[in-house]
Amino acid sequence: MYKLLAYQILAHLSIVVILFNFNLLLLLCSIVVYFLMISVGISAGYHRLLSHRGYDAPNWFKVISLFIGTLGLNASALVWAAMHREHHAYSDKENDPHSPAVMGVFKTYFGVITYQPKLRFAKDLLRDKTVMFFHKHYFKINIAYDIILFLINPLFVVYLHLLPAAILWHAEAAINVFTHMPWLGYRNYDTDDDSRNSQVLAILVAGEGYHNNHHQSPKNINFAHNKNEFDITAKLVSLIRKDT
């Protein structure tokens, strides 16, 4: 995981490059790449498809979501799913791997770096050849992507990979921390944890901000349960999911 930390430090340092090489069009492209990472890669792929098995997806979408999630520099799908399933098993209790009430804000914010995967939570994924391919070749894929971008235009490495990945890091950390703060947001359900919904975070992280709704029914692919809530990732999933 320290390789991941080094890559993220590099991603955050890339902001210095942007200060001296600002390009509005490339910045807009960065935002698009970020939303692909958070929605297609993490939310639809890592989270709803693999962690909770909330729907069946065509193999082409599974591969694309794993690839985009891998570029997010947050964790492999195997590690991410194991950590997330453990979080649901012990939500805001002693063994929760990223609860601010248990771990504190700092350790929760940066917890994925020191997390030792408990793979008993992801036995099914250990048998998934596609998941294991992206896990075993995680850093090779990221380095190859950066080399290709660099050969096209060195600034593409910053704007089309490192900056979006840095933003994704903080988006994911914000979900882990702020949607489990008892003073933030609102609750639709009286779950046995401190999960909260946040309209602001839901917009910024493609529907993931409705965390209390999600903890009430983890397999439900739609995190928006009220008419004033909107989950863009659920709309995406509804378009590509296999009929069961």
Short mmCIF file of C-alpha atoms in Angstrom, two decimals, residues 93-184:
data_model
loop_
_atom_site.label_atom_id
_atom_site.label_comp_id
_atom_site.label_asym_id
_atom_site.label_seq_id
_atom_site.Cartn_x
_atom_site.Cartn_y
_atom_site.Cartn_z
CA LYS A 93 -18.33 -0.55 15.76
CA GLU A 94 -14.96 -1.69 17.06
CA ASN A 95 -13.76 -3.57 13.96
CA ASP A 96 -14.95 -1.06 11.38
CA PRO A 97 -11.87 -0.28 9.22
CA HIS A 98 -12.94 3.26 8.42
CA SER A 99 -15.30 4.70 11.01
CA PRO A 100 -14.43 8.18 12.34
CA ALA A 101 -16.12 7.22 15.61
CA VAL A 102 -13.73 4.27 16.01
CA MET A 103 -10.60 5.18 14.08
CA GLY A 104 -10.71 8.95 14.33
CA VAL A 105 -10.93 11.34 11.41
CA PHE A 106 -7.26 11.20 10.34
CA LYS A 107 -6.97 7.40 10.26
CA THR A 108 -10.32 7.15 8.52
CA TYR A 109 -9.30 9.70 5.90
CA PHE A 110 -6.05 7.90 5.08
CA GLY A 111 -6.97 4.41 6.25
CA VAL A 112 -6.79 2.66 2.89
CA ILE A 113 -3.00 3.11 2.89
CA THR A 114 -2.41 1.07 6.04
CA TYR A 115 -5.37 -1.29 5.63
CA GLN A 116 -4.40 -4.95 5.67
CA PRO A 117 -7.02 -6.69 3.52
CA LYS A 118 -8.99 -9.39 5.28
CA LEU A 119 -9.63 -11.47 2.21
CA ARG A 120 -12.18 -13.69 3.95
CA PHE A 121 -14.55 -10.85 3.09
CA ALA A 122 -13.78 -11.25 -0.62
CA LYS A 123 -13.47 -15.00 -1.22
CA ASP A 124 -15.72 -14.80 -4.26
CA LEU A 125 -13.51 -12.14 -5.83
CA LEU A 126 -10.39 -14.27 -5.31
CA ARG A 127 -11.97 -16.68 -7.80
CA ASP A 128 -12.77 -13.93 -10.30
CA LYS A 129 -10.07 -13.94 -12.99
CA THR A 130 -10.88 -10.41 -14.17
CA VAL A 131 -10.74 -8.93 -10.68
CA MET A 132 -7.50 -10.76 -9.94
CA PHE A 133 -5.91 -9.60 -13.20
CA PHE A 134 -6.47 -5.95 -12.29
CA HIS A 135 -5.31 -6.63 -8.73
CA LYS A 136 -2.07 -8.35 -9.74
CA HIS A 137 -1.22 -5.80 -12.44
CA TYR A 138 -2.55 -2.72 -10.62
CA PHE A 139 0.59 -0.58 -10.80
CA LYS A 140 1.68 -1.90 -14.20
CA ILE A 141 -1.63 -0.72 -15.64
CA ASN A 142 -1.27 2.73 -14.11
CA ILE A 143 2.34 3.12 -15.23
CA ALA A 144 1.52 1.93 -18.76
CA TYR A 145 -1.37 4.41 -18.92
CA ASP A 146 0.93 7.24 -17.83
CA ILE A 147 3.59 6.29 -20.37
CA ILE A 148 1.03 6.35 -23.18
CA LEU A 149 -0.28 9.73 -22.05
CA PHE A 150 3.24 11.12 -21.71
CA LEU A 151 4.15 10.09 -25.25
CA ILE A 152 1.10 11.96 -26.54
CA ASN A 153 1.51 15.04 -24.36
CA PRO A 154 3.28 15.18 -20.96
CA LEU A 155 0.51 17.40 -19.59
CA PHE A 156 -2.01 14.64 -20.27
CA VAL A 157 -0.43 12.63 -17.43
CA VAL A 158 -1.35 15.40 -15.02
CA TYR A 159 -4.75 16.40 -16.35
CA LEU A 160 -6.05 13.00 -17.47
CA HIS A 161 -4.75 10.87 -14.62
CA LEU A 162 -2.97 12.38 -11.63
CA LEU A 163 -5.29 15.32 -10.92
CA PRO A 164 -8.53 13.30 -11.26
CA ALA A 165 -7.03 10.57 -9.05
CA ALA A 166 -6.11 13.12 -6.38
CA ILE A 167 -9.65 14.50 -6.43
CA LEU A 168 -11.06 10.97 -6.23
CA TRP A 169 -8.92 10.28 -3.17
CA HIS A 170 -10.54 13.15 -1.26
CA ALA A 171 -14.02 12.33 -2.57
CA GLU A 172 -13.77 8.78 -1.24
CA ALA A 173 -12.27 9.95 2.04
CA ALA A 174 -15.08 12.49 2.43
CA ILE A 175 -17.67 9.73 2.12
CA ASN A 176 -15.90 7.56 4.69
CA VAL A 177 -15.58 10.43 7.16
CA PHE A 178 -18.40 12.90 6.74
CA THR A 179 -21.31 10.53 6.06
CA HIS A 180 -20.62 8.91 9.44
CA MET A 181 -20.55 12.14 11.42
CA PRO A 182 -23.60 12.37 13.72
CA TRP A 183 -23.89 16.13 13.21
CA LEU A 184 -23.87 16.09 9.41
#
